[in-house]
mmCIF file of C-alpha atoms and ligand atoms in Angstrom:
data_model
loop_
_atom_site.group_PDB
_atom_site.id
_atom_site.type_symbol
_atom_site.label_atom_id
_atom_site.label_comp_id
_atom_site.label_asym_id
_atom_site.label_seq_id
_atom_site.Cartn_x
_atom_site.Cartn_y
_atom_site.Cartn_z
ATOM 1 C CA MET A 169 97.277 81.318 85.161
ATOM 2 C CA THR A 170 100.240 82.891 83.434
ATOM 3 C CA TYR A 171 103.281 84.128 85.289
ATOM 4 C CA THR A 172 105.004 85.963 82.469
ATOM 5 C CA THR A 173 105.556 89.686 82.554
ATOM 6 C CA SER A 174 103.010 91.216 80.249
ATOM 7 C CA ASP A 175 104.277 93.723 77.706
ATOM 8 C CA LEU A 176 100.896 95.387 77.758
ATOM 9 C CA ASN A 177 101.526 96.147 81.379
ATOM 10 C CA SER A 178 105.006 97.564 81.095
ATOM 11 C CA GLU A 179 103.779 101.117 80.558
ATOM 12 C CA LYS A 180 101.565 100.871 83.599
ATOM 13 C CA ILE A 181 104.395 99.449 85.648
ATOM 14 C CA LYS A 182 106.589 102.389 84.653
ATOM 15 C CA ALA A 183 103.807 104.843 85.379
ATOM 16 C CA PHE A 184 103.376 103.256 88.796
ATOM 17 C CA GLN A 185 107.081 103.356 89.558
ATOM 18 C CA ASN A 186 107.301 106.988 88.450
ATOM 19 C CA LEU A 187 104.904 108.043 91.189
ATOM 20 C CA ASP A 188 106.580 109.122 94.399
ATOM 21 C CA VAL A 189 106.772 106.541 97.150
ATOM 22 C CA ASP A 190 103.786 107.710 99.146
ATOM 23 C CA GLN A 191 101.658 107.913 96.037
ATOM 24 C CA GLN A 192 102.601 104.359 95.151
ATOM 25 C CA LEU A 193 101.571 103.207 98.607
ATOM 26 C CA ALA A 194 98.345 105.175 98.508
ATOM 27 C CA LEU A 195 97.436 103.950 95.030
ATOM 28 C CA PHE A 196 98.165 100.386 96.031
ATOM 29 C CA TRP A 197 95.846 100.839 98.999
ATOM 30 C CA PHE A 198 93.046 102.229 96.849
ATOM 31 C CA ILE A 199 93.457 99.300 94.504
ATOM 32 C CA TYR A 200 93.073 96.935 97.419
ATOM 33 C CA THR A 201 89.924 98.674 98.610
ATOM 34 C CA GLU A 202 88.551 98.369 95.096
ATOM 35 C CA MET A 203 89.355 94.709 94.488
ATOM 36 C CA GLY A 204 89.855 93.381 98.003
ATOM 37 C CA GLU A 205 86.717 91.300 98.097
ATOM 38 C CA SER A 206 87.498 89.536 94.865
ATOM 39 C CA ILE A 207 90.867 88.342 96.184
ATOM 40 C CA THR A 208 90.537 84.915 97.706
ATOM 41 C CA PRO A 209 93.572 83.177 99.098
ATOM 42 C CA ALA A 210 93.886 80.134 96.836
ATOM 43 C CA ALA A 211 93.281 76.629 98.082
ATOM 44 C CA PRO A 212 96.390 75.013 99.572
ATOM 45 C CA GLY A 213 98.562 73.649 96.787
ATOM 46 C CA ALA A 214 96.654 75.581 94.161
ATOM 47 C CA SER A 215 99.130 78.416 93.967
ATOM 48 C CA THR A 216 102.813 79.146 94.276
ATOM 49 C CA ALA A 217 102.299 81.344 97.331
ATOM 50 C CA SER A 218 103.906 80.209 100.596
ATOM 51 C CA PRO A 219 101.433 81.406 103.206
ATOM 52 C CA ALA A 220 103.608 80.485 106.205
ATOM 53 C CA ILE A 221 106.492 82.571 104.879
ATOM 54 C CA ALA A 222 104.318 85.571 104.045
ATOM 55 C CA GLU A 223 102.677 85.354 107.464
ATOM 56 C CA GLY A 224 106.035 85.052 109.215
ATOM 57 C CA LEU A 225 107.244 88.239 107.614
ATOM 58 C CA PHE A 226 103.936 89.976 108.181
ATOM 59 C CA SER A 227 103.912 89.101 111.884
ATOM 60 C CA GLN A 228 107.256 90.897 112.273
ATOM 61 C CA VAL A 229 105.731 93.989 110.707
ATOM 62 C CA GLU A 230 102.536 93.832 112.731
ATOM 63 C CA LYS A 231 104.529 94.207 115.960
ATOM 64 C CA LEU A 232 106.122 97.493 114.918
ATOM 65 C CA SER A 233 104.868 101.007 115.628
ATOM 66 C CA HIS A 234 102.776 102.701 112.960
ATOM 67 C CA GLU A 235 105.682 104.954 112.109
ATOM 68 C CA GLU A 236 108.016 102.005 111.654
ATOM 69 C CA GLN A 237 105.428 100.152 109.588
ATOM 70 C CA LEU A 238 105.126 103.077 107.216
ATOM 71 C CA GLN A 239 108.894 103.491 106.968
ATOM 72 C CA LEU A 240 109.325 99.827 106.226
ATOM 73 C CA GLN A 241 106.816 99.908 103.402
ATOM 74 C CA ARG A 242 108.526 102.964 101.970
ATOM 75 C CA ASP A 243 111.889 101.184 102.278
ATOM 76 C CA LEU A 244 110.642 98.207 100.280
ATOM 77 C CA ILE A 245 109.655 100.485 97.424
ATOM 78 C CA THR A 246 112.874 102.519 97.488
ATOM 79 C CA HIS A 247 115.080 99.406 97.794
ATOM 80 C CA LYS A 248 116.627 100.486 101.071
ATOM 81 C CA ASN A 249 119.093 97.868 102.235
ATOM 82 C CA THR A 250 117.409 96.605 105.388
ATOM 83 C CA GLN A 251 117.026 93.197 106.960
ATOM 84 C CA LEU A 252 113.363 92.995 106.070
ATOM 85 C CA ALA A 253 113.915 94.182 102.503
ATOM 86 C CA ARG A 254 116.346 91.282 102.067
ATOM 87 C CA GLU A 255 113.933 88.793 103.535
ATOM 88 C CA TYR A 256 111.189 90.146 101.306
ATOM 89 C CA SER A 257 113.402 89.817 98.265
ATOM 90 C CA ALA A 258 113.834 86.096 98.913
ATOM 91 C CA LEU A 259 110.090 85.444 98.545
ATOM 92 C CA GLY A 260 108.501 84.216 95.350
ATOM 93 C CA ASP A 261 106.441 86.777 93.482
ATOM 94 C CA THR A 262 103.072 85.373 94.488
ATOM 95 C CA THR A 263 104.217 85.196 98.106
ATOM 96 C CA LYS A 264 105.247 88.861 97.844
ATOM 97 C CA LEU A 265 101.740 89.613 96.645
ATOM 98 C CA LEU A 266 100.322 87.681 99.554
ATOM 99 C CA PHE A 267 102.525 89.692 101.949
ATOM 100 C CA TRP A 268 101.106 92.977 100.585
ATOM 101 C CA TYR A 269 97.633 91.514 100.814
ATOM 102 C CA LEU A 270 98.221 90.685 104.486
ATOM 103 C CA LEU A 271 99.436 94.240 105.079
ATOM 104 C CA ALA A 272 96.286 95.622 103.482
ATOM 105 C CA GLN A 273 94.151 93.307 105.599
ATOM 106 C CA GLY A 274 96.083 94.501 108.644
ATOM 107 C CA MET A 275 95.131 98.050 107.687
ATOM 108 C CA ASP A 276 91.497 96.914 107.551
ATOM 109 C CA LYS A 277 91.808 95.285 110.980
ATOM 110 C CA GLY A 278 93.624 98.260 112.461
ATOM 111 C CA THR A 279 96.928 96.516 113.195
ATOM 112 C CA VAL A 280 98.753 98.341 110.395
ATOM 113 C CA VAL A 281 99.078 102.103 109.939
ATOM 114 C CA PRO A 282 96.053 103.437 108.019
ATOM 115 C CA VAL A 283 95.996 105.895 105.136
ATOM 116 C CA PRO A 284 94.860 109.248 106.572
ATOM 117 C CA ALA A 285 91.113 109.621 106.005
ATOM 118 C CA ASP A 286 91.541 112.893 104.109
ATOM 119 C CA TYR A 287 94.242 111.554 101.782
ATOM 120 C CA LYS A 288 93.483 112.252 98.117
ATOM 121 C CA LEU A 289 95.277 110.634 95.189
ATOM 122 C CA PRO A 290 97.001 113.253 93.076
ATOM 123 C CA GLY A 291 95.999 113.500 89.387
ATOM 124 C CA ALA A 292 98.605 111.196 87.825
ATOM 125 C CA ALA A 293 97.927 108.467 90.379
ATOM 126 C CA GLU A 294 94.177 108.873 89.980
ATOM 127 C CA SER A 295 94.339 108.412 86.211
ATOM 128 C CA LEU A 296 96.503 105.309 86.586
ATOM 129 C CA PHE A 297 93.963 104.018 89.106
ATOM 130 C CA THR A 298 91.216 104.453 86.508
ATOM 131 C CA GLN A 299 93.255 102.537 83.918
ATOM 132 C CA ILE A 300 93.931 99.714 86.348
ATOM 133 C CA LYS A 301 90.266 99.451 87.255
ATOM 134 C CA GLY A 302 89.564 98.895 83.556
ATOM 135 C CA LEU A 303 91.796 95.811 83.376
ATOM 136 C CA GLU A 304 90.499 92.292 83.680
ATOM 137 C CA PHE A 305 91.091 90.534 86.971
ATOM 138 C CA ASN A 306 93.881 88.318 85.614
ATOM 139 C CA GLU A 307 95.604 91.285 84.024
ATOM 140 C CA GLN A 308 95.421 93.094 87.332
ATOM 141 C CA ILE A 309 97.031 90.176 89.139
ATOM 142 C CA THR A 310 99.829 90.046 86.576
ATOM 143 C CA LEU A 311 100.349 93.779 86.895
ATOM 144 C CA PHE A 312 100.532 93.651 90.689
ATOM 145 C CA ARG A 313 102.895 90.728 90.607
ATOM 146 C CA ASP A 314 105.152 92.747 88.316
ATOM 147 C CA ILE A 315 104.907 95.721 90.655
ATOM 148 C CA VAL A 316 105.750 93.895 93.883
ATOM 149 C CA SER A 317 108.386 91.631 92.335
ATOM 150 C CA PRO A 318 111.308 94.109 92.124
ATOM 151 C CA MET A 319 110.646 95.677 95.550
ATOM 152 C CA GLY A 320 113.077 94.987 98.378
ATOM 153 C CA VAL A 321 116.786 94.252 98.095
ATOM 154 C CA ASP A 322 118.596 91.319 96.547
ATOM 155 C CA PRO A 323 121.624 90.880 98.857
ATOM 156 C CA ASN A 324 123.722 89.614 95.969
ATOM 157 C CA ALA A 325 123.116 92.733 93.954
ATOM 158 C CA VAL A 326 124.098 95.433 96.441
ATOM 159 C CA GLU A 327 127.228 96.888 97.958
ATOM 160 C CA HIS A 328 127.826 96.718 101.686
ATOM 161 C CA ASP A 329 125.837 99.492 103.374
ATOM 162 C CA SER A 330 127.815 101.132 106.166
ATOM 163 C CA GLU A 331 124.675 102.748 107.583
ATOM 164 C CA THR A 332 122.866 99.471 108.247
ATOM 165 C CA GLY A 333 125.951 97.244 108.383
ATOM 166 C CA LEU A 334 124.313 94.922 105.867
HETATM 167 O O1 45D B 637 100.655 109.335 106.587
HETATM 168 O O2 45D B 637 97.684 82.938 93.294
HETATM 169 C C1 45D B 637 100.484 107.437 102.918
HETATM 170 C C2 45D B 637 96.987 85.339 96.559
HETATM 171 C C3 45D B 637 100.497 108.965 103.110
HETATM 172 C C4 45D B 637 96.804 83.810 96.590
HETATM 173 C C5 45D B 637 100.316 106.657 104.221
HETATM 174 C C6 45D B 637 96.802 85.875 95.150
HETATM 175 C C7 45D B 637 101.102 109.451 104.289
HETATM 176 C C8 45D B 637 97.594 83.091 95.587
HETATM 177 C C9 45D B 637 101.783 106.992 102.251
HETATM 178 C C10 45D B 637 99.320 107.233 101.985
HETATM 179 C C11 45D B 637 95.941 85.890 97.500
HETATM 180 C C12 45D B 637 98.370 85.674 97.035
HETATM 181 C C13 45D B 637 100.366 107.323 105.435
HETATM 182 C C14 45D B 637 97.018 85.037 94.067
HETATM 183 C C15 45D B 637 100.685 108.732 105.520
HETATM 184 C C16 45D B 637 97.423 83.656 94.238
HETATM 185 C C17 45D B 637 100.208 105.189 104.290
HETATM 186 C C18 45D B 637 96.477 87.273 94.846
HETATM 187 C C19 45D B 637 100.134 106.649 106.732
HETATM 188 C C20 45D B 637 96.840 85.497 92.665
HETATM 189 C C21 45D B 637 100.043 104.325 103.269
HETATM 190 C C22 45D B 637 96.763 88.343 95.581
HETATM 191 C C23 45D B 637 100.024 102.868 103.420
HETATM 192 C C24 45D B 637 96.484 89.733 95.258
HETATM 193 C C25 45D B 637 100.356 102.260 104.726
HETATM 194 C C26 45D B 637 95.829 90.092 93.983
HETATM 195 C C27 45D B 637 99.703 102.120 102.314
HETATM 196 C C28 45D B 637 96.859 90.670 96.167
HETATM 197 C C29 45D B 637 99.678 100.699 102.246
HETATM 198 C C30 45D B 637 96.709 92.092 96.042
HETATM 199 C C31 45D B 637 99.202 100.033 101.156
HETATM 200 C C32 45D B 637 97.138 92.887 97.057
HETATM 201 C C33 45D B 637 99.073 98.581 101.017
HETATM 202 C C34 45D B 637 97.066 94.328 97.099
HETATM 203 C C35 45D B 637 98.516 98.107 99.878
HETATM 204 C C36 45D B 637 97.608 94.893 98.214
HETATM 205 C C37 45D B 637 99.548 97.700 102.102
HETATM 206 C C38 45D B 637 96.456 95.087 96.007
HETATM 207 C C39 45D B 637 98.331 96.731 99.589
HETATM 208 C C40 45D B 637 97.737 96.298 98.467
#
């Protein structure tokens, strides 16, 4: 499997990032519902994901209120300088993907805040969704890895934040 950023995907990545935060979250959820069953956590040693690290971070999130869980997911996308965003940033890309996968599974299980049942994807997000559905599985994985990779906050790349003290 290739881990390089695909040029073919760069337009889709931009289109994704141009959606507002909630639309990005919603689209990512719809993608999961579409492909969820075809995602199988790889055999131990067969991938660069670190399940224990992803699960450690996820278990912190699972304990929070629904409101806090939603805020935290928004913060990851908007690069808010929080403790968790820094921890997230330290994960490898495939582990980041695994973390999002665990969140989505938590939504399925009811331990993570659900998307409101009447939520509808707005037009731009819906058309991107259609394009993504048309990609091959491996292209999808590469795209998602590229989407989750820059989320969070690299502590070395930010100024001190007086609001959070970080
Ligand atoms: O009230 O090599 C809204 C591994 C509106 C294994 C909302 C893998 C307002 C190793 C914002 C909508 C499995 C890691 C609320 C590979 C409102 C390996 C809430 C592959 C409440 C390749 C929205 C992994 C929310 C893959 C809460 C392919 C939205 C993983 C949350 C793919 C959305 C994972 C979430 C995907 C989406 C995860 C959590 C597609 C997660 C998507």
